Structure formats: C-alpha cells, structure tokens
mmCIF file of C-alpha atoms in Angstrom:
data_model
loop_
_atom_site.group_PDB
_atom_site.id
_atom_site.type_symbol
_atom_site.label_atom_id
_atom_site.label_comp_id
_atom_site.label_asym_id
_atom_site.label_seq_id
_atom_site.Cartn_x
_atom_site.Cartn_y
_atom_site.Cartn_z
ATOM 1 C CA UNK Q 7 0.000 0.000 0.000
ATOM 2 C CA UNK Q 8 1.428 3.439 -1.187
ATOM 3 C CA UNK Q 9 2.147 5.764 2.013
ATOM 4 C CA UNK Q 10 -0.661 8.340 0.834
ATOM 5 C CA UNK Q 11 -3.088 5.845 1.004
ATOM 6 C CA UNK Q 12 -1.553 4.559 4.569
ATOM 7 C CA UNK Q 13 -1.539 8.069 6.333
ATOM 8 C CA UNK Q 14 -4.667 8.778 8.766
ATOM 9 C CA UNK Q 15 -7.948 9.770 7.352
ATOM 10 C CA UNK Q 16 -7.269 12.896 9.844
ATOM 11 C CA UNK Q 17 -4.231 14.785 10.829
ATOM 12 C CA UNK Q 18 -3.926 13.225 14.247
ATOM 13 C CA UNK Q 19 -0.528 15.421 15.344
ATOM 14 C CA UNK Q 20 -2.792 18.633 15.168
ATOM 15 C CA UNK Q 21 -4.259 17.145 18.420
ATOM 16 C CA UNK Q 22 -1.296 16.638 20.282
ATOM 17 C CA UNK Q 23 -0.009 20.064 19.108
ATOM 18 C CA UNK Q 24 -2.784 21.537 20.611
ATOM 19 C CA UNK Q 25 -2.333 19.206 23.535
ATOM 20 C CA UNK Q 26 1.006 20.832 23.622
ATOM 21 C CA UNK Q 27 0.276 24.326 23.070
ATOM 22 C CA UNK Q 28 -2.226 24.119 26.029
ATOM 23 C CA UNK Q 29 0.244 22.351 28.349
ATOM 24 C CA UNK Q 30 2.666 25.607 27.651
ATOM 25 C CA UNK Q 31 -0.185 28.246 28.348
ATOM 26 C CA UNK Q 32 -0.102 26.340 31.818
ATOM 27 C CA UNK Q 33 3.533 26.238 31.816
ATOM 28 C CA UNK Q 34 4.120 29.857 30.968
ATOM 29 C CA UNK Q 35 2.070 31.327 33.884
ATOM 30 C CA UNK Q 36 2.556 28.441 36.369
ATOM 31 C CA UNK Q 37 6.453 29.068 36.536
ATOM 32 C CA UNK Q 38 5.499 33.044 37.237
ATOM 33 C CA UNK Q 39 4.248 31.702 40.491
ATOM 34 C CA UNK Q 40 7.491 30.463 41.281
ATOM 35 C CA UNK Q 41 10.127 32.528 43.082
ATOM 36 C CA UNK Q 42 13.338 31.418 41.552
ATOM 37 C CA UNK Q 43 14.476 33.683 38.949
ATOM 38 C CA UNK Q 44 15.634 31.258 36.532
ATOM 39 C CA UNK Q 45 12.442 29.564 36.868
ATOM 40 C CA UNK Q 46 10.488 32.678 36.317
ATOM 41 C CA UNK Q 47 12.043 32.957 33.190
ATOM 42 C CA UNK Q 48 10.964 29.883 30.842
ATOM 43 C CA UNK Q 49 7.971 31.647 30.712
ATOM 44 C CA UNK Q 50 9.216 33.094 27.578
ATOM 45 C CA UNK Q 51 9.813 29.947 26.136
ATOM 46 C CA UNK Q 52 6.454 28.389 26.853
ATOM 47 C CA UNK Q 53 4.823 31.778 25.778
ATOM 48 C CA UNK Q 54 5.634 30.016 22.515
ATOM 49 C CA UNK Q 55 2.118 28.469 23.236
ATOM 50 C CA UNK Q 56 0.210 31.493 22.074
ATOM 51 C CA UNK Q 57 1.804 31.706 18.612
ATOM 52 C CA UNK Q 58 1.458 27.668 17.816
ATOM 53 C CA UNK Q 59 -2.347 28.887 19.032
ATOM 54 C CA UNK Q 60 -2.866 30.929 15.949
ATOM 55 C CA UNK Q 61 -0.821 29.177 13.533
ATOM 56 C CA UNK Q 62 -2.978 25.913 14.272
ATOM 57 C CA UNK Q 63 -6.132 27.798 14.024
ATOM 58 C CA UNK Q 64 -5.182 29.718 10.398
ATOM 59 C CA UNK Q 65 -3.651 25.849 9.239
ATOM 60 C CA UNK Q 66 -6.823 24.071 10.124
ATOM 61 C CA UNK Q 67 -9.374 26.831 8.595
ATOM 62 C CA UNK Q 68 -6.867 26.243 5.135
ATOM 63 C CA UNK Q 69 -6.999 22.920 5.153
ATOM 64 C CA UNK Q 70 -10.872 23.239 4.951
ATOM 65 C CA UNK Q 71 -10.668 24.552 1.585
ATOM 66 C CA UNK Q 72 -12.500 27.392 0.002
ATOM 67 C CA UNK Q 73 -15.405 29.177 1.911
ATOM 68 C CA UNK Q 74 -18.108 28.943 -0.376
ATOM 69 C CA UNK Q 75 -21.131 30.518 3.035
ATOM 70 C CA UNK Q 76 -19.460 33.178 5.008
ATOM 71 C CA UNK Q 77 -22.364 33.504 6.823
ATOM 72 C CA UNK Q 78 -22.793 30.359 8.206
ATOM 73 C CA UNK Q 79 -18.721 30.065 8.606
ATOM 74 C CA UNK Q 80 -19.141 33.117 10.915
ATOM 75 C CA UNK Q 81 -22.307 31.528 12.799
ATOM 76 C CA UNK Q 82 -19.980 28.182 13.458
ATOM 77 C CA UNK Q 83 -17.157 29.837 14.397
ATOM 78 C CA UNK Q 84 -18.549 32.324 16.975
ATOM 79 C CA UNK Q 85 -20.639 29.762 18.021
ATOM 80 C CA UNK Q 86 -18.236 27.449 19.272
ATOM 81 C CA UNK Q 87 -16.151 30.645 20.553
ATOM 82 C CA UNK Q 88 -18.535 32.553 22.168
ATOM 83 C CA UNK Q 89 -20.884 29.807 23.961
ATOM 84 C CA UNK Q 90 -17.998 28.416 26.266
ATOM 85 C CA UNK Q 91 -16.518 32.262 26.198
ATOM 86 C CA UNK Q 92 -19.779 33.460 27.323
ATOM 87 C CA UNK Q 93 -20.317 30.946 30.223
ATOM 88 C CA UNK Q 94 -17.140 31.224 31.579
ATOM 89 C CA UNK Q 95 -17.851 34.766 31.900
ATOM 90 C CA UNK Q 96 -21.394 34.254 33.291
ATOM 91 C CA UNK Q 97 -19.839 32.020 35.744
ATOM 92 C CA UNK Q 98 -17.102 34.478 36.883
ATOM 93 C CA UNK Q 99 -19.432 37.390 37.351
ATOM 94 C CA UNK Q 100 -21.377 35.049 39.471
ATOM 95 C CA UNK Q 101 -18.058 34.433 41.680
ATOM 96 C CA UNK Q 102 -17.875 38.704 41.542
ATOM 97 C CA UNK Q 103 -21.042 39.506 42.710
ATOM 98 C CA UNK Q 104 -20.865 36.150 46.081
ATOM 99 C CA UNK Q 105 -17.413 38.204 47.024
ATOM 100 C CA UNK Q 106 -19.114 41.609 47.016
ATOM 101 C CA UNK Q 107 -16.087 42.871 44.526
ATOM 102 C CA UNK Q 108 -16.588 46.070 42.407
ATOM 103 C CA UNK Q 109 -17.570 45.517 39.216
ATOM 104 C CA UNK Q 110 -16.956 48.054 36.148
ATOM 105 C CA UNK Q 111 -19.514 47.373 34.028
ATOM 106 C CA UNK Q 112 -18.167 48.987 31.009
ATOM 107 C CA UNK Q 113 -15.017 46.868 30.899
ATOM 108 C CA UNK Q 114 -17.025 44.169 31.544
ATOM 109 C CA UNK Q 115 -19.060 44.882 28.158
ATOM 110 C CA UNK Q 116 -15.971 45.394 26.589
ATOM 111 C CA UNK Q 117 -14.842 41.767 27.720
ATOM 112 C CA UNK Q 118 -18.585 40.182 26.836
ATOM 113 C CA UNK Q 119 -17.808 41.586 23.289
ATOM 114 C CA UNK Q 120 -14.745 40.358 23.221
ATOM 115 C CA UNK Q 121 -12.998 43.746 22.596
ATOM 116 C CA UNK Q 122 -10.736 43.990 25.516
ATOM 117 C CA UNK Q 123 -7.402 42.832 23.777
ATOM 118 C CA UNK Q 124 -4.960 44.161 26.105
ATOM 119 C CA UNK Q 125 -6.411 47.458 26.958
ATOM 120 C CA UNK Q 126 -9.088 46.187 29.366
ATOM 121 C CA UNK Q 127 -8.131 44.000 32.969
ATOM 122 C CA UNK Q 128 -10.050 42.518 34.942
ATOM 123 C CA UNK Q 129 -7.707 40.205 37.748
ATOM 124 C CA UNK Q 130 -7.920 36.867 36.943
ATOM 125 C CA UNK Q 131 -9.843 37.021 33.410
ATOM 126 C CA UNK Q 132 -6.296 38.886 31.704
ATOM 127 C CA UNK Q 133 -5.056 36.053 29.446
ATOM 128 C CA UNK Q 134 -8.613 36.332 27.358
ATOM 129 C CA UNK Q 135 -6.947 39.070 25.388
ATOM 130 C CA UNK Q 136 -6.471 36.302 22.607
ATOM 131 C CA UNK Q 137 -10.013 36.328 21.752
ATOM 132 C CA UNK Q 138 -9.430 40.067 20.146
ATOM 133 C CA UNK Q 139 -7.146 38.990 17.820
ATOM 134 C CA UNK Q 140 -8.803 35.567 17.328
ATOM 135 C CA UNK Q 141 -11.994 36.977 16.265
ATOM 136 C CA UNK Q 142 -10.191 39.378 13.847
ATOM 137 C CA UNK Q 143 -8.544 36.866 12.582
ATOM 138 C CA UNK Q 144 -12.200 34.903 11.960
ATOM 139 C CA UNK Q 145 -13.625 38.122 10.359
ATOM 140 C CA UNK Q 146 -11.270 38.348 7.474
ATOM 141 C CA UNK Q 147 -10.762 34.267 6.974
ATOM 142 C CA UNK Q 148 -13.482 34.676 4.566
ATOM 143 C CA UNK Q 149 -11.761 36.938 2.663
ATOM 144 C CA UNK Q 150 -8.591 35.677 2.748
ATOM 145 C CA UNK Q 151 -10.123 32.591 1.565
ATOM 146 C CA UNK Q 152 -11.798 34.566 -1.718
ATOM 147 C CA UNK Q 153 -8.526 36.670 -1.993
ATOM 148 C CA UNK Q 154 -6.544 33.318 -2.705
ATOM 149 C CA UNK Q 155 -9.079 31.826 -5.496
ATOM 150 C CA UNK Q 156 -8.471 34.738 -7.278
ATOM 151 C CA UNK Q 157 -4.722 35.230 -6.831
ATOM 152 C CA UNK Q 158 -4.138 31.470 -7.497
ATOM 153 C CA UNK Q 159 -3.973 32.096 -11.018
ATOM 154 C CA UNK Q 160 -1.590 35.368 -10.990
ATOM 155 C CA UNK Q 161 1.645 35.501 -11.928
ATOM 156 C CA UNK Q 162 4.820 35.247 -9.220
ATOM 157 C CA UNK Q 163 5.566 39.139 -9.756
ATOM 158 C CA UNK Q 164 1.436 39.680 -7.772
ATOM 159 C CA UNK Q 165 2.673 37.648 -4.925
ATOM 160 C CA UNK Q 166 5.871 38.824 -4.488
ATOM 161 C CA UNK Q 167 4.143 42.185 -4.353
ATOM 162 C CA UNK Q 168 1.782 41.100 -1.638
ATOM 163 C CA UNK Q 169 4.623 39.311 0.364
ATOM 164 C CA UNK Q 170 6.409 42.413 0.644
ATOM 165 C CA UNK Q 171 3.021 44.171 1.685
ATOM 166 C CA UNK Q 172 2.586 42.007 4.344
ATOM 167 C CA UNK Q 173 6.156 42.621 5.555
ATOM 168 C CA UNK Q 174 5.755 46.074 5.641
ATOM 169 C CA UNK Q 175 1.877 45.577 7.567
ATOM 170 C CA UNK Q 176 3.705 44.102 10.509
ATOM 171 C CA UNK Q 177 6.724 46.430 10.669
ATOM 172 C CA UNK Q 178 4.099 49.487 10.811
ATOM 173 C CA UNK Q 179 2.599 47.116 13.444
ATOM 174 C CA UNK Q 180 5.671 46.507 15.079
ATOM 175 C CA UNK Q 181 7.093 50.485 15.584
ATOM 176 C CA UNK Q 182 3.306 51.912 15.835
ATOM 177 C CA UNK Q 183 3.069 53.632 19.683
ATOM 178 C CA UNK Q 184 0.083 51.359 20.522
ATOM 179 C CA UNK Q 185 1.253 48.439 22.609
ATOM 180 C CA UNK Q 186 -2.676 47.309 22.146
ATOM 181 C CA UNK Q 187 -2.604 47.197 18.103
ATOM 182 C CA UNK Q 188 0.276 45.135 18.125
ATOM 183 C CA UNK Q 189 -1.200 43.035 20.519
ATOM 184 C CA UNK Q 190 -4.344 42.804 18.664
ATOM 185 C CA UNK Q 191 -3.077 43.195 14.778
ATOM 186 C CA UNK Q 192 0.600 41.380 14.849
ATOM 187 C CA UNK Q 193 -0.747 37.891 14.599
ATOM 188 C CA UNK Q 194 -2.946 38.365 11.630
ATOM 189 C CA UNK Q 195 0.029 38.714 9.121
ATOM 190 C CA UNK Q 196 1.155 34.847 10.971
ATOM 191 C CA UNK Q 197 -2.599 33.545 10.470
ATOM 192 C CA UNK Q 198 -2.689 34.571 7.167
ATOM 193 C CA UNK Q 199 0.339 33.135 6.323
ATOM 194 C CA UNK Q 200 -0.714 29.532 8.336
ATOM 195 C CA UNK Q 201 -4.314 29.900 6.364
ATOM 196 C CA UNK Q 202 -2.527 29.830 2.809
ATOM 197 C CA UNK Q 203 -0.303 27.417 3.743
ATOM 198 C CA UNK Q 204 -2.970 24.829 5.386
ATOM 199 C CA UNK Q 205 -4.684 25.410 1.498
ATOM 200 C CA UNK Q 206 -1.505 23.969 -0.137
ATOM 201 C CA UNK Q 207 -0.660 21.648 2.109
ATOM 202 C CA UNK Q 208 0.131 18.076 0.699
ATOM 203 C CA UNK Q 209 -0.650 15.667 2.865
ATOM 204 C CA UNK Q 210 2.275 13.184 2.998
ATOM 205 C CA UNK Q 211 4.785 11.658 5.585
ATOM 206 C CA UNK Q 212 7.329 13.698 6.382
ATOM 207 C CA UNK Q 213 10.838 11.999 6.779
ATOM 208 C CA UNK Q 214 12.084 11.784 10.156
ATOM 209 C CA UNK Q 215 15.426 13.994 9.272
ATOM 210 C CA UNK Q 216 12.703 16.900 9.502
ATOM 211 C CA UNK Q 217 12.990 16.315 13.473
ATOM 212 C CA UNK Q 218 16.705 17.254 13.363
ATOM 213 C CA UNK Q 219 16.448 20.009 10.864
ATOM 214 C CA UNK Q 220 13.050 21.666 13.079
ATOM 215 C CA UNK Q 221 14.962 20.968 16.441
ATOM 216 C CA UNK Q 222 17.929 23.131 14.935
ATOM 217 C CA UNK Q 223 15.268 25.688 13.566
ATOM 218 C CA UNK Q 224 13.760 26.049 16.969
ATOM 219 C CA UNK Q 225 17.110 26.846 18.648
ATOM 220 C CA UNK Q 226 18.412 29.077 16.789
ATOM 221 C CA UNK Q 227 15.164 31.222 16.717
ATOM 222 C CA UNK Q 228 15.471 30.992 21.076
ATOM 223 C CA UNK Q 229 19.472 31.586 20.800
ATOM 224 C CA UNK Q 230 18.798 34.511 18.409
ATOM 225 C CA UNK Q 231 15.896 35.732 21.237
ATOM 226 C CA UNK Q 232 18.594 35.487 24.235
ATOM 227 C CA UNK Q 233 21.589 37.038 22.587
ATOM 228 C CA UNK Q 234 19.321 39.817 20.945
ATOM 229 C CA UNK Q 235 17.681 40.127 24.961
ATOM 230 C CA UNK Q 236 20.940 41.253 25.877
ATOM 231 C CA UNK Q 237 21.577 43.879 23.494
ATOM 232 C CA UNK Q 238 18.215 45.224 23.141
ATOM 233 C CA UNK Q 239 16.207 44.315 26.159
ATOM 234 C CA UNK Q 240 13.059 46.919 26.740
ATOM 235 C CA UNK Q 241 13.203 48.215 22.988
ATOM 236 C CA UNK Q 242 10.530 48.097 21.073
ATOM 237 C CA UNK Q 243 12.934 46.012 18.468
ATOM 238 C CA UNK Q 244 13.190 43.713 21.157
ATOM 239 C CA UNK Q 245 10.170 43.281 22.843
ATOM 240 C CA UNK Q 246 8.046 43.468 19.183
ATOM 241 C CA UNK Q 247 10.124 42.574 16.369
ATOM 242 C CA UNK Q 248 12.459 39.750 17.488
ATOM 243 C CA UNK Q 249 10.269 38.308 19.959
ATOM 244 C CA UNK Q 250 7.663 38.683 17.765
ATOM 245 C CA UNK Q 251 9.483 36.845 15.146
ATOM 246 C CA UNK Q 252 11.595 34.236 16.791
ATOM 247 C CA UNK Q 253 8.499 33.219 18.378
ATOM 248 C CA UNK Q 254 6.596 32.620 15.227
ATOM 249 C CA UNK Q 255 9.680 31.084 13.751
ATOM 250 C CA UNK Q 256 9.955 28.804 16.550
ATOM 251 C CA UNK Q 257 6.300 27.523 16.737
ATOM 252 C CA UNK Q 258 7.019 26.897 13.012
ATOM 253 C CA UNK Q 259 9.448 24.707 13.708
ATOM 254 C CA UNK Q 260 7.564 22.988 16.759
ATOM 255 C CA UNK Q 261 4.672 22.260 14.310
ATOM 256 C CA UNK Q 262 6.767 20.585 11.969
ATOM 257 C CA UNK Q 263 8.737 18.670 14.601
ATOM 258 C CA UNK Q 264 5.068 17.139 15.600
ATOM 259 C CA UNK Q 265 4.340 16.537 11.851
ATOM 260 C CA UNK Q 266 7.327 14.408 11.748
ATOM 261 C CA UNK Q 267 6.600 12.216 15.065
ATOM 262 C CA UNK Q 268 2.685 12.138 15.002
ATOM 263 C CA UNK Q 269 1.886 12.329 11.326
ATOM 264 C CA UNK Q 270 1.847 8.444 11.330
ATOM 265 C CA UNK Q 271 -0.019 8.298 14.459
ATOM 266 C CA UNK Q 272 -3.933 7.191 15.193
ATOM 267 C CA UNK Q 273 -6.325 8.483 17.528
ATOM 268 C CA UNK Q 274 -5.299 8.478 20.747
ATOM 269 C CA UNK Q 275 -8.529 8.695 23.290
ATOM 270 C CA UNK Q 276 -6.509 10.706 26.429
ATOM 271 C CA UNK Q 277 -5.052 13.468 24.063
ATOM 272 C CA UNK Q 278 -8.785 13.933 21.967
ATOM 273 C CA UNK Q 279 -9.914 14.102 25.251
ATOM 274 C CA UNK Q 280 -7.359 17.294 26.575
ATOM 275 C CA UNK Q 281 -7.846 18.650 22.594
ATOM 276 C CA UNK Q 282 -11.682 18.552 22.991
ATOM 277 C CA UNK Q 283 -10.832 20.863 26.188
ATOM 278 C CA UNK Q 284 -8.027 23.434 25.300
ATOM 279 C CA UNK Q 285 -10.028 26.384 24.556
ATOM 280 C CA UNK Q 286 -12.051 26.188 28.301
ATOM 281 C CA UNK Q 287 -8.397 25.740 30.089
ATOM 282 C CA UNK Q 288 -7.116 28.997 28.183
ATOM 283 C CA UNK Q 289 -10.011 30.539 29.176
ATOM 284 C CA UNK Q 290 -10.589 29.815 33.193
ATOM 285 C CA UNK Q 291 -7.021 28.445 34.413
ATOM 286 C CA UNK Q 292 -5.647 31.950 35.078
ATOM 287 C CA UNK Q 293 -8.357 32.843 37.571
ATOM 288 C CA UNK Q 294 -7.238 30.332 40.167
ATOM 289 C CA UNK Q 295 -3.272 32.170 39.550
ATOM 290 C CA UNK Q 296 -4.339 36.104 39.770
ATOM 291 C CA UNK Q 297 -8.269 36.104 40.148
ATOM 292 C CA UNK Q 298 -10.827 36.351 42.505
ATOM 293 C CA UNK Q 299 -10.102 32.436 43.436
ATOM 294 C CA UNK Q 300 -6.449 32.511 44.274
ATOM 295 C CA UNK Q 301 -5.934 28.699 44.559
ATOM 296 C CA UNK Q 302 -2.042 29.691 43.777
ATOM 297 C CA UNK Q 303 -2.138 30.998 47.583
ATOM 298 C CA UNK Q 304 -4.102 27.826 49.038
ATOM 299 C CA UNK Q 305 -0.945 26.689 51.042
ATOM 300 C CA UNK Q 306 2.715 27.740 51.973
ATOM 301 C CA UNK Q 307 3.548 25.216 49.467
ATOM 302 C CA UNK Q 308 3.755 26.353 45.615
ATOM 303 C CA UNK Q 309 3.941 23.113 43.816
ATOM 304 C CA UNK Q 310 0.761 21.453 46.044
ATOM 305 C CA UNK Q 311 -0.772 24.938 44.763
ATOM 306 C CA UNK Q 312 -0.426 24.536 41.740
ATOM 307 C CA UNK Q 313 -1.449 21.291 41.735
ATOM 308 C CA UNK Q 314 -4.807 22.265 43.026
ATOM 309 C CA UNK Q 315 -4.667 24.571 40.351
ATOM 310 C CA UNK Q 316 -4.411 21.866 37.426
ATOM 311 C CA UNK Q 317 -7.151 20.094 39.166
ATOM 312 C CA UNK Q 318 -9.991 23.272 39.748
ATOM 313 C CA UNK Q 319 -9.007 24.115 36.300
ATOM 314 C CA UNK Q 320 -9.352 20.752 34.215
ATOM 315 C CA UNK Q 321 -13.111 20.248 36.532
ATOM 316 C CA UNK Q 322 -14.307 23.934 34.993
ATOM 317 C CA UNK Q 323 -12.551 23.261 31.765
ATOM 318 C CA UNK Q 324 -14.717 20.181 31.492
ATOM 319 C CA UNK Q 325 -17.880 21.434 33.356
ATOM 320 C CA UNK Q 326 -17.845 24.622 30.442
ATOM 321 C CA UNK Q 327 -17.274 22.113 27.638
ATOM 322 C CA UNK Q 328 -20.207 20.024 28.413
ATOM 323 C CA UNK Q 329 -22.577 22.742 29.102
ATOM 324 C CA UNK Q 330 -21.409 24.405 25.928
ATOM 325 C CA UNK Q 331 -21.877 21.712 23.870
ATOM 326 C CA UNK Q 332 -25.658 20.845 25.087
ATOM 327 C CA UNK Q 333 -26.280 24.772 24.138
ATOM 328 C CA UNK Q 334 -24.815 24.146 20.944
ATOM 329 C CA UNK Q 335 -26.484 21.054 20.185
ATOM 330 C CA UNK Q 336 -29.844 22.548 20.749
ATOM 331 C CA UNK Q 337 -29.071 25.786 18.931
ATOM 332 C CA UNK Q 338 -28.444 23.194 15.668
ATOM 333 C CA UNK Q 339 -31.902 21.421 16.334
#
C-alpha cells in the first residue's frame, strides 16, 4: 500500500499540538508563580504556546478549503467561541457579585464583546486578550479565503508584491506607539500566512530527518531571542520585532517537529480528550493564579498549589465544555 493511502484519514498530530500548546499556556504562567528567577524565566519559552495557538487555528481553517457561506462560517465559528466564552464569563461574574467585589460594568461589556485585547483587565480574566485577535482573525478568513481563489492564477511578480506588503503591515505594526494594536493586529500577518499554507498543504509523511532540521530551527530562533535580549532588552525592536518573530519562527518549527513524530499516528482517546478541552483551560485556568479564586495561595507550598490549580481548572474546563456543547447542540436542532 502506497504511504498516501496509509496516512490517517485525519491529521492526528494537530491534536497533540494543541495538547502541547495548552500544556505551555499552563507552563508559561505556572512558573510566574514560582520565586526562583531562573524559573520565572521559561515563561518566555512556553509563551511560545500562544503563537502555535494561531498558527494551528489559520492551518486548520486552510486545510478546509475554500469558503463557499461566510455567513454560516461566521455563525460556526462564533458559536463554538462565544458559547464556552460566554459561560465562563457568566460564571465568573457570578463568583464577583458572592465576594461583594466592584464591578466596572463597562469593561465588563468590553470583555462580553470580546474587545478587551490588552487594553481592558479585569484580575484573573487577563489572558482572554487572545479572543481580540482571534476573532479578527475569523472576520477576514473569509476573505482571505476569496482573496486566494483569485490570486491562485496570478503571476509570481502579484505575490511577491503582496509578500512584501505584508512585511511592511507588521513592521508598521511593530514600531506603531500602541502596545494594544500590536497586541491585537501582529498575529494576523502569521494567520494569514498559516491559512494559505494549510490550502496547499500536501498531505504526505514527512521523513524523520525533519525532526533534526526543526529541532535546529527552533534553537536558533530561542538563541537569536537570548543574545538579541541582551543587546536590546526593553526596545521596542526587542520586545516586538524579534520576539515577535523568533516566536513565530519557533512555533514553526515545533509544528513541523510534531508533523514528523505524530503524522503516522492514530487516535489516541486521552489526548482527543485534553484537545476537545483546550479552549475552556485557556479561558478559566488563570483565575485560580491572579483572580478572585487565588488557589495559587491555598498553602505555603507552591507546587501542592499549583497542583490544586491543574485540578480546579481541568473540573471547569470540562464542566464549560459540556454545558457548551448541550447549548450548541440545541441551537443546531
């Protein structure tokens, strides 16, 4: 049997990548809580979680193909975004108003709308500023998707021209005064760029040398971040551009690493079971670190903490997911 006709009907590593990006989300903020210095600062390596986040996503949307109903794209997407989003939020107001805590009900709006990028805090609810970008990122996929029927049949000198516009989108981004835009507007030019590419892909077994090549891709991109750190630490072509890139490069490089290991690889019931999850442990695992439920504080002891942590998270996480999914279910019917 040839090896396209041996792969999996599904590509199984995109679970365990998001399996993996998850597990860093948890990573980067858990090792915060720490109070060892060194410690403290992996968390820029397992930030690395966020960018595989939005590569994944643009990939995935690609692979679908064309998008021939933007309407009811936009209806499935927000649905399964803003249902769990919108409980979690329901439920944390709840946990507001018990504790008698002051609540701004503008910036709460601006958080139900999912504006808030990373203008807007609220303790414990912070780490939601993905879902700005995220939902920019759904409102031009249908374009993007239209935009690439059409270029498909132009000539190399139209894309080279639009390669170079992108380029110069996220410098602007990059050196704009606004830490929010960037925040908000830096990972579209990456999404983009993950949507084509998940349109094109070939689905075929990668050969294992990838893991070597990736694995050297991925350190350089860090090594380039901690020498650069040194020289340019608290500029914005530090803090934007390099780690900005080097991040992106990296998660590149991670994702291709997986493709190499997992592409062979059938379902696995534990990991469709943590992928099913992700989005509801991004969304509620920060307010038991620096919200109105301070788990993180339970005991003198950190690591128990943050054990009970894991655990109050994963039981929301999975209590969101269900009651999501029943909402969802009879919004279908």
């Amino acid at each position: 049997m040839s090896e396209a006709l041996s792969k999996p009907k599904r590509l199984e590593y995109i679970s365990f990548l998001r399996v993996f990006s998850m597990v860093c989300i948890l990573l980067c903020h858990y090792v915060q809580e720490i109070p060892i210095g060194f410690v403290q600062s992996t968390a820029q390596i397992f930030n690395i979680g966020v960018p595989l986040f939005f590569i994944l996503s643009g990939f995935c949307f690609g692979l679908q193909g064309e998008i021939k109903s933007p309407s009811k794209w936009y209806v499935k997407r927000l649905r399964r975004i803003f249902i769990p989003y919108e409980i979690f939020l329901g439920l944390y107001l709840l946990v507001f108003v018990i504790l008698g805590k002051k609540i701004n009900w503008l910036t709460w709006g601006a958080f139900a709308l999912g504006i808030q990028g990373n203008y807007f805090k609220i303790p414990g609810i912070e780490q939601t500023w993905f879902i700005t970008p995220l939902l920019l990122c759904y409102l031009i996929t249908p374009l993007v998707s239209f935009a690439a029927k059409k270029l498909k049949s132009k000539g190399t000198f139209i894309k080279i021209i639009l390669i170079f516009c992108a380029v110069a989108f996220y410098l602007i981004i990059c050196f704009n005064p606004s830490d929010n835009l960037f925040v908000i507007a830096s990972p579209l030019v990456f999404f983009i760029a993950a949507y084509l590419w998940g349109m094109n892909y070939k689905a075929s077994a990668p050969p294992k040398r990838n893991i070597f090549i990736f694995l050297c891709v991925v350190a350089v991109a860090f090594s380039f971040r901690f020498i650069s750190r040194i020289y340019f630490d608290d500029t914005i072509i530090y803090k934007r551009l390099i780690s900005g890139l080097t991040h992106y490069i990296a998660a590149f490089g991670i994702f291709k690493i997986f493709e190499a290991l997992f592409f062979n690889c059938h379902s696995i019931r534990f990991i469709k079971e943590l992928d099913s999850i992700s989005f509801e442990v991004y969304l509620c695992h920060y307010l038991f670190l620096r919200g109105a439920i301070m788990l993180v504080k339970a005991t003198p002891f950190i690591l128990l903490n943050l054990v009970f942590v894991t655990i109050a998270t994963f039981i929301v996480a999975v209590a969101i997911h269900r009651i999501s999914t029943i909402f969802q279910k009879k919004l279908i019917k």
